[in-house]
Tab-separated table of C-alpha atoms in Angstrom:
chain	number	residue	atom	x	y	z
A	52	LEU	CA	-146.063	-109.599	-46.186
A	53	GLN	CA	-146.930	-107.685	-42.882
A	54	GLN	CA	-143.356	-108.566	-41.518
A	55	PHE	CA	-141.954	-108.094	-44.919
A	56	SER	CA	-143.549	-104.441	-44.993
A	57	ARG	CA	-142.026	-103.779	-41.734
A	58	MET	CA	-138.694	-104.043	-43.369
A	59	ASN	CA	-137.171	-99.947	-44.382
A	60	SER	CA	-135.046	-100.397	-47.240
A	61	SER	CA	-136.437	-98.929	-50.765
A	62	SER	CA	-136.010	-102.265	-52.775
A	63	GLN	CA	-138.210	-104.417	-50.308
A	64	THR	CA	-140.916	-101.624	-50.526
A	65	ASN	CA	-141.000	-101.984	-53.895
A	66	ASN	CA	-140.781	-105.780	-54.054
A	67	LEU	CA	-143.603	-105.741	-51.675
A	68	LYS	CA	-145.855	-103.497	-53.915
A	69	ASP	CA	-144.657	-105.465	-56.771
A	70	ILE	CA	-145.864	-108.999	-54.984
A	71	LEU	CA	-149.149	-106.854	-53.522
A	72	GLN	CA	-150.331	-105.861	-56.969
A	73	ASN	CA	-149.845	-108.977	-58.700
A	74	LYS	CA	-151.728	-110.697	-56.165
A	75	ILE	CA	-154.341	-108.013	-56.104
A	76	ASP	CA	-154.591	-108.882	-60.207
A	77	ASP	CA	-154.968	-112.395	-59.671
A	78	LEU	CA	-157.886	-111.670	-57.433
A	79	GLU	CA	-159.721	-109.110	-59.565
A	80	LYS	CA	-159.457	-111.509	-62.462
A	81	GLN	CA	-160.849	-114.263	-60.300
A	82	VAL	CA	-163.704	-111.838	-58.744
A	83	LEU	CA	-164.932	-110.770	-62.358
A	84	SER	CA	-164.789	-114.647	-63.499
A	85	ARG	CA	-167.005	-115.301	-60.589
A	86	VAL	CA	-169.227	-111.952	-61.589
A	87	ASN	CA	-169.422	-113.302	-65.064
A	88	SER	CA	-170.356	-116.714	-64.201
A	89	LEU	CA	-173.198	-115.524	-61.859
A	90	GLU	CA	-174.277	-113.381	-63.904
A	91	GLU	CA	-174.574	-116.310	-67.109
A	92	GLY	CA	-176.660	-117.968	-64.194
A	93	LYS	CA	-179.216	-114.905	-64.455
A	94	LEU	CA	-179.668	-114.342	-60.618
A	95	SER	CA	-182.480	-111.951	-59.883
A	96	PRO	CA	-181.930	-108.692	-59.837
A	97	ARG	CA	-181.955	-108.385	-56.431
A	98	ASN	CA	-179.261	-111.229	-55.490
A	99	GLU	CA	-176.812	-110.412	-58.349
A	100	SER	CA	-177.215	-106.717	-56.766
A	101	GLU	CA	-176.406	-108.272	-53.386
A	102	GLU	CA	-173.856	-110.287	-54.928
A	103	ARG	CA	-171.935	-107.140	-56.723
A	104	GLY	CA	-172.418	-105.376	-53.277
A	105	LYS	CA	-170.593	-108.132	-51.675
A	106	ILE	CA	-167.900	-108.391	-54.131
A	107	GLU	CA	-167.161	-104.678	-54.416
A	108	SER	CA	-166.762	-104.604	-50.469
A	109	THR	CA	-164.731	-107.263	-50.707
A	110	LEU	CA	-162.243	-105.540	-53.080
A	111	THR	CA	-162.174	-102.324	-51.264
A	112	SER	CA	-161.317	-104.231	-48.216
A	113	LEU	CA	-158.600	-105.651	-49.709
A	114	HIS	CA	-157.625	-102.562	-51.309
A	115	GLN	CA	-157.646	-100.667	-47.908
A	116	ARG	CA	-155.407	-103.848	-46.033
A	117	ILE	CA	-152.669	-102.876	-48.898
A	118	SER	CA	-153.130	-99.161	-48.194
A	119	ASP	CA	-152.555	-99.777	-44.847
A	120	LEU	CA	-149.495	-102.048	-45.370
A	121	GLU	CA	-147.885	-99.367	-47.391
A	122	LYS	CA	-148.634	-96.730	-45.005
A	123	GLY	CA	-145.203	-96.209	-43.510
A	124	GLN	CA	-144.329	-94.965	-46.985
A	125	LYS	CA	-147.560	-92.917	-47.425
A	126	ASP	CA	-147.383	-90.996	-43.957
A	127	ASN	CA	-144.020	-89.469	-45.000
A	128	ARG	CA	-144.960	-88.187	-48.250
A	129	PRO	CA	-146.667	-84.757	-49.231
A	130	PRO	CA	-150.224	-84.592	-49.940
A	131	ASP	CA	-150.261	-84.433	-53.922
A	132	ARG	CA	-147.560	-86.967	-54.552
A	133	PHE	CA	-149.395	-90.073	-55.417
A	134	GLN	CA	-151.415	-91.724	-57.998
A	135	LEU	CA	-154.757	-93.363	-59.056
A	136	THR	CA	-154.409	-96.607	-60.696
A	137	PHE	CA	-157.634	-98.389	-62.483
A	138	HIS	CA	-156.238	-101.883	-62.878
A	139	LEU	CA	-159.699	-103.083	-65.123
A	140	ARG	CA	-162.154	-102.301	-67.133
A	141	THR	CA	-165.260	-102.375	-65.217
A	142	ASN	CA	-168.372	-100.128	-64.266
A	143	TYR	CA	-167.743	-100.068	-60.837
A	144	MET	CA	-163.888	-98.977	-60.456
A	145	TYR	CA	-164.156	-95.214	-59.779
A	146	ALA	CA	-162.606	-92.163	-57.795
A	147	LYS	CA	-164.954	-89.138	-57.068
A	148	VAL	CA	-163.647	-85.627	-56.468
A	149	LYS	CA	-165.528	-84.072	-53.347
A	150	LYS	CA	-165.411	-80.983	-54.862
A	151	SER	CA	-167.868	-79.540	-57.484
A	152	LEU	CA	-166.656	-77.022	-59.940
A	153	PRO	CA	-168.038	-73.573	-60.124
A	154	GLU	CA	-169.384	-71.524	-63.149
A	155	MET	CA	-166.598	-71.026	-65.323
A	156	TYR	CA	-166.092	-69.181	-68.297
A	157	ALA	CA	-162.662	-70.224	-69.018
A	158	PHE	CA	-160.656	-73.629	-68.045
A	159	SER	CA	-157.639	-75.542	-67.867
A	160	ILE	CA	-157.335	-78.964	-66.926
A	161	CYS	CA	-153.916	-80.847	-67.133
A	162	MET	CA	-152.835	-84.185	-65.722
A	163	TRP	CA	-150.093	-86.927	-65.569
A	164	ILE	CA	-151.897	-90.073	-67.368
A	165	LYS	CA	-150.326	-93.369	-68.444
A	166	SER	CA	-152.023	-96.426	-70.211
A	167	SER	CA	-151.423	-98.935	-72.895
A	168	ALA	CA	-155.287	-100.028	-72.736
A	169	SER	CA	-156.629	-101.209	-76.192
A	170	PRO	CA	-158.985	-100.078	-78.051
A	171	GLY	CA	-159.301	-96.884	-76.320
A	172	MET	CA	-157.802	-95.891	-73.009
A	173	GLY	CA	-161.397	-94.917	-71.815
A	174	THR	CA	-162.582	-91.758	-69.832
A	175	PRO	CA	-159.734	-90.084	-67.668
A	176	PHE	CA	-162.599	-87.747	-66.181
A	177	SER	CA	-166.165	-86.981	-66.925
A	178	TYR	CA	-168.366	-83.657	-65.157
A	179	ALA	CA	-172.009	-84.209	-65.311
A	180	VAL	CA	-174.738	-81.525	-64.086
A	181	PRO	CA	-178.496	-82.033	-63.402
A	182	GLY	CA	-179.731	-82.072	-67.047
A	183	GLN	CA	-176.428	-82.561	-68.798
A	184	ALA	CA	-174.669	-86.054	-68.209
A	185	ASN	CA	-171.549	-84.594	-70.560
A	186	GLU	CA	-171.005	-81.123	-69.338
A	187	LEU	CA	-167.060	-81.421	-69.382
A	188	VAL	CA	-165.448	-84.928	-70.216
A	189	LEU	CA	-162.235	-86.302	-71.478
A	190	ILE	CA	-162.812	-89.855	-73.612
A	191	GLU	CA	-161.097	-91.842	-75.997
A	192	TRP	CA	-163.465	-94.879	-76.704
A	193	GLY	CA	-163.009	-97.487	-78.871
A	194	ASN	CA	-160.862	-96.691	-82.129
A	195	ASN	CA	-161.531	-92.885	-82.234
A	196	PRO	CA	-159.177	-90.356	-81.026
A	197	MET	CA	-159.088	-88.528	-77.810
A	198	GLU	CA	-162.168	-86.124	-77.677
A	199	ILE	CA	-163.274	-83.164	-75.189
A	200	LEU	CA	-166.970	-82.571	-74.471
A	201	ILE	CA	-168.265	-79.350	-73.574
A	202	ASN	CA	-172.113	-79.360	-73.292
A	203	ASP	CA	-172.038	-82.487	-75.554
A	204	LYS	CA	-170.202	-80.686	-78.321
A	205	VAL	CA	-167.033	-82.383	-79.122
A	206	ALA	CA	-163.310	-81.801	-80.262
A	207	LYS	CA	-161.133	-84.158	-81.220
A	208	LEU	CA	-157.762	-83.782	-79.494
A	209	PRO	CA	-154.264	-84.583	-81.230
A	210	PHE	CA	-152.536	-86.529	-78.635
A	211	ALA	CA	-150.286	-89.903	-78.719
A	212	ILE	CA	-150.079	-91.203	-75.408
A	213	ASN	CA	-151.697	-94.627	-75.712
A	214	ASP	CA	-148.041	-96.119	-75.366
A	215	GLY	CA	-147.841	-97.262	-71.945
A	216	LYS	CA	-145.536	-94.489	-70.891
A	217	TRP	CA	-146.138	-91.333	-68.634
A	218	HIS	CA	-147.455	-88.232	-70.519
A	219	HIS	CA	-148.329	-84.787	-69.228
A	220	ILE	CA	-151.491	-83.328	-70.790
A	221	CYS	CA	-153.348	-80.553	-70.888
A	222	VAL	CA	-156.657	-78.979	-72.216
A	223	THR	CA	-157.215	-75.353	-72.039
A	224	TRP	CA	-160.814	-73.603	-73.430
A	225	THR	CA	-162.535	-70.243	-73.297
A	226	THR	CA	-166.160	-69.556	-73.682
A	227	ARG	CA	-165.430	-66.568	-75.901
A	228	ASP	CA	-165.362	-68.178	-79.367
A	229	GLY	CA	-164.903	-71.684	-78.096
A	230	VAL	CA	-161.269	-71.173	-78.336
A	231	TRP	CA	-159.434	-74.291	-77.109
A	232	GLU	CA	-155.810	-75.751	-76.835
A	233	ALA	CA	-154.124	-79.013	-76.162
A	234	TYR	CA	-150.772	-79.573	-74.788
A	235	GLN	CA	-148.631	-83.077	-74.623
A	236	ASP	CA	-145.739	-83.178	-72.735
A	237	GLY	CA	-145.443	-79.302	-72.369
A	238	THR	CA	-145.763	-78.501	-76.261
A	239	GLN	CA	-148.884	-77.399	-77.873
A	240	THR	CA	-150.148	-80.075	-80.599
A	241	GLY	CA	-153.480	-78.562	-81.609
A	242	ASN	CA	-156.036	-75.938	-81.104
A	243	GLY	CA	-159.324	-74.743	-82.634
A	244	GLU	CA	-162.363	-72.604	-82.062
A	245	ASN	CA	-166.189	-73.009	-81.668
A	246	LEU	CA	-166.175	-75.506	-79.091
A	247	ALA	CA	-169.589	-74.981	-77.317
A	248	PRO	CA	-168.890	-71.159	-77.585
A	249	TYR	CA	-170.751	-68.660	-74.862
A	250	HIS	CA	-171.667	-71.841	-73.012
A	251	PRO	CA	-170.273	-71.291	-69.062
A	252	ILE	CA	-169.530	-74.540	-67.740
A	253	LYS	CA	-172.252	-74.966	-64.841
A	254	PRO	CA	-171.779	-75.320	-61.299
A	255	GLN	CA	-172.987	-78.048	-58.634
A	256	GLY	CA	-172.294	-80.920	-60.562
A	257	VAL	CA	-170.337	-84.210	-59.879
A	258	LEU	CA	-166.865	-85.123	-60.707
A	259	VAL	CA	-165.735	-88.445	-61.319
A	260	LEU	CA	-162.067	-89.838	-62.304
A	261	GLY	CA	-162.071	-93.329	-64.156
A	262	GLN	CA	-165.862	-93.356	-65.533
A	263	GLU	CA	-168.269	-91.826	-68.132
A	264	GLN	CA	-171.526	-90.736	-66.329
A	265	ASP	CA	-174.677	-91.309	-68.005
A	266	THR	CA	-176.811	-89.831	-65.340
A	267	LEU	CA	-175.573	-87.573	-62.405
A	268	GLY	CA	-172.817	-89.561	-60.471
A	269	GLY	CA	-173.615	-93.089	-62.130
A	270	GLY	CA	-174.910	-94.884	-65.189
A	271	PHE	CA	-171.437	-96.225	-66.054
A	272	ASP	CA	-170.355	-98.342	-68.914
A	273	ALA	CA	-167.649	-100.641	-68.204
A	274	THR	CA	-166.737	-99.879	-72.093
A	275	GLN	CA	-166.177	-96.648	-71.439
A	276	ALA	CA	-164.032	-97.107	-68.126
A	277	PHE	CA	-160.506	-95.435	-67.957
A	278	VAL	CA	-157.490	-98.393	-67.415
A	279	GLY	CA	-154.559	-97.111	-66.715
A	280	GLU	CA	-152.437	-94.525	-64.086
A	281	LEU	CA	-153.365	-90.950	-63.215
A	282	ALA	CA	-151.640	-88.266	-60.939
A	283	HIS	CA	-151.777	-84.645	-60.439
A	284	PHE	CA	-155.128	-83.954	-62.114
A	285	ASN	CA	-155.548	-79.981	-61.756
A	286	VAL	CA	-158.185	-77.586	-62.773
A	287	TRP	CA	-157.854	-74.005	-63.110
A	288	ASP	CA	-160.755	-71.438	-64.094
A	289	ARG	CA	-158.558	-69.278	-66.412
A	290	ARG	CA	-156.396	-70.568	-69.162
A	291	LEU	CA	-152.605	-71.234	-68.713
A	292	SER	CA	-149.807	-69.825	-70.901
A	293	PRO	CA	-147.721	-71.974	-72.756
A	294	GLY	CA	-144.644	-71.637	-70.623
A	295	GLU	CA	-147.217	-72.138	-67.233
A	296	VAL	CA	-148.275	-75.605	-69.172
A	297	TYR	CA	-144.622	-75.973	-69.571
A	298	GLY	CA	-143.510	-75.684	-66.231
A	299	LEU	CA	-146.023	-78.036	-65.285
A	300	ALA	CA	-144.881	-80.964	-67.498
A	301	THR	CA	-141.214	-80.435	-66.698
A	302	CYS	CA	-141.876	-80.505	-62.935
A	303	SER	CA	-140.851	-76.521	-62.353
A	304	SER	CA	-140.534	-75.744	-58.814
A	305	LYS	CA	-142.333	-72.913	-59.691
A	306	ALA	CA	-145.345	-75.404	-60.782
A	307	LEU	CA	-149.071	-74.207	-59.975
A	308	ALA	CA	-151.531	-76.131	-58.181
A	309	GLY	CA	-155.428	-75.920	-59.769
A	310	ASN	CA	-156.939	-72.940	-57.798
A	311	VAL	CA	-160.405	-74.765	-58.129
A	312	ILE	CA	-159.552	-78.285	-57.948
A	313	ALA	CA	-155.884	-79.115	-56.740
A	314	TRP	CA	-154.423	-82.703	-56.831
A	315	ALA	CA	-154.659	-83.910	-52.761
A	316	GLU	CA	-155.508	-87.199	-51.320
A	317	ALA	CA	-157.918	-85.328	-48.939
A	318	ASN	CA	-159.687	-84.180	-52.039
A	319	ILE	CA	-160.692	-87.718	-53.545
A	320	ASP	CA	-162.446	-90.396	-52.529
A	321	ILE	CA	-162.015	-94.041	-54.456
A	322	TYR	CA	-164.386	-96.804	-55.050
A	323	GLY	CA	-164.785	-100.224	-56.407
A	324	GLY	CA	-160.771	-101.308	-56.153
A	325	ALA	CA	-159.095	-98.168	-57.558
A	326	THR	CA	-155.734	-97.836	-55.306
A	327	LYS	CA	-153.368	-95.247	-54.853
A	328	TRP	CA	-149.786	-95.412	-54.856
A	329	THR	CA	-146.743	-93.008	-54.308
A	330	PHE	CA	-146.119	-91.069	-57.381
A	331	GLU	CA	-143.224	-88.295	-58.015
A	332	ALA	CA	-143.695	-86.743	-61.391
A	333	CYS	CA	-140.601	-86.483	-63.846
A	334	ARG	CA	-138.533	-88.758	-61.172
A	335	GLN	CA	-140.046	-92.297	-62.295
A	336	LEU	CA	-141.239	-91.325	-65.704
A	337	ASN	CA	-141.383	-94.944	-67.566
């Protein structure tokens, strides 16, 4: 594979990526099978923790080797042209945004997303603060529609995106009257009000991609984990206009980056086997 990776043609690079991805999927299934058998054997909590730690370390090391093989391609790409892939429904595969959110009286959160997981794609992101694990969460759990949670208050979002294709989604919100809007592929699909009205988003929290937090920075539940691919996760501290959202969904050359959280590799740490691949919005859709 290392010899193969030194070849320069894009078709060979794509073939290498497919080979590696298939291999890692097989290895992760073997690892999960081993975890299940160990857990059924009722290891002591200490031994179980040590075994899980070894497994996570091995997975992370394996994915790092894959990243190294792809490095030639990575070095030439802009810092925002990447996607995160969450292969399996686990309670240890996630990404963490290095930056917290400030106090916000309005926000817009947009991303490219792709999933066909069932039932429900899980939790694309969650933001927890001390004393409130559900300060700001996007989740599709079980057979429920996708929901946005703010301070434990819920709005159901009219998205139809669980089809294995890339979609661009945005959610905007303002604390005044709790007014919210939902956009899919550049078009507004729903709106409402009274979603946590007059509650500012609190600062100094932990922002996680791929898992729902039950405690600050942890307490993950595998049944709520996101399975799929995610890119261009951006956060603004204001309501984007319909024209700005459309520009993001159609990859306008004037498209904005988030002024609170901007999508860049340097801003994201990955754990437990989540992977990064090159992604160019609107060029490789579906």
